[in-house]
Amino acid sequence: HDWVIVLATGRSGSTSVLQMLNALPGFFIAGEHRGAIKNLMGFWREVFQTPGMPTNWAGKTDVVGFKNNTRSIGAWFHAARSKKHVLCTLQKAAQTLLGDIDGSIYTTLGFKEIRYDNKEALTFLTQLFPCARFVVNIRRNLKAQSHSAFWNQPGKRDEVLKVLKSESQTLRGWQAKDRSRRFLLELEDFSTHTFNSLLHWLGVTGCKYKQVAHANDDNSYNKLSAEALLAGTCSASGLQLQAGRDVNADNSYDKVLAEARLAGTCFRAQDILRIAHGVGNVVGNS
């Protein structure tokens, strides 16, 4: 599957973004899950990053011959651990947060969440979803945001503004480090033009938004004053083609100007197969 993940601050329009993305055929973008992936991050930290773990005892076991030398087994005994295998398993665990869905119908999965707003969580998300695209949804008018129902805490307005400023700056700075895979979407810029730019960035062609959803209107949690509307027939083929080889350049049948190159370790082979059309090696099988 492709992954599209919306990271936001509370009352930044993320439910409207959720509805806009789910209007696209083949997309299943789930709502919030109370930051449950932080628990997976804790598991990852304990497995690979716990300070002081006696690495000379752990992960270096000869799993073939240890039966003949059980006296060497210590309290931290285990076989070598594959970071890729653990991350694949954790990604599958994260997918269960979306619910039981038909993967043959929904080829682009994701979620939106407002509780991943620090550098550690953001770093882990890029490890857990190395091929994902992230939509960073924040607001410029933090004062208005602080007066919303979600943030309304009488007598603590200054504290709320401080938290909002910190979260927004963290997400904005993180997005700026990789604009090719992280799209900045500010509430003040919501328009069909902006969301159609998002479609182009996602590689979705053949359709355009003709109306922007407006969820949780009038400071509510359930009022909808406008729904997402699309015109045309959407195709997601552009997402793969943008990452592929520039083959048959200059109208030729054999000239290659640029070859596909990937950074990181992608967990799903299907995406690479679609862009490479059988050319080159595929890394990853989960």
CSV table of C-alpha atoms in Angstrom, one decimal, residues 2-6 17-23 26-31 98 101 106 108-112:
chain,number,residue,atom,x,y,z
A,2,ASP,CA,0.9,3.7,-0.3
A,3,TRP,CA,0.6,5.6,2.9
A,4,VAL,CA,-0.7,9.2,3.3
A,5,ILE,CA,-0.6,10.5,6.9
A,6,VAL,CA,-2.1,13.7,8.2
A,17,VAL,CA,-8.7,17.3,5.3
A,18,LEU,CA,-9.7,13.7,6.3
A,19,GLN,CA,-12.9,14.1,4.4
A,20,MET,CA,-11.2,15.6,1.4
A,21,LEU,CA,-8.7,12.7,1.1
A,22,ASN,CA,-11.4,10.0,1.7
A,23,ALA,CA,-13.3,11.4,-1.3
A,26,GLY,CA,-8.9,3.8,-3.4
A,27,PHE,CA,-8.1,6.0,-0.3
A,28,PHE,CA,-8.8,4.9,3.2
A,29,ILE,CA,-7.6,7.5,5.7
A,30,ALA,CA,-8.7,6.7,9.3
A,31,GLY,CA,-9.3,9.2,12.0
A,98,LEU,CA,-7.4,1.6,10.7
A,101,ILE,CA,-10.5,-3.0,5.6
A,106,TYR,CA,-8.2,0.5,-0.7
A,108,THR,CA,-3.7,4.1,-0.2
A,109,LEU,CA,-4.0,3.9,3.5
A,110,GLY,CA,-3.4,6.4,6.3
A,111,PHE,CA,-4.7,8.3,9.2
A,112,LYS,CA,-4.9,11.7,10.8
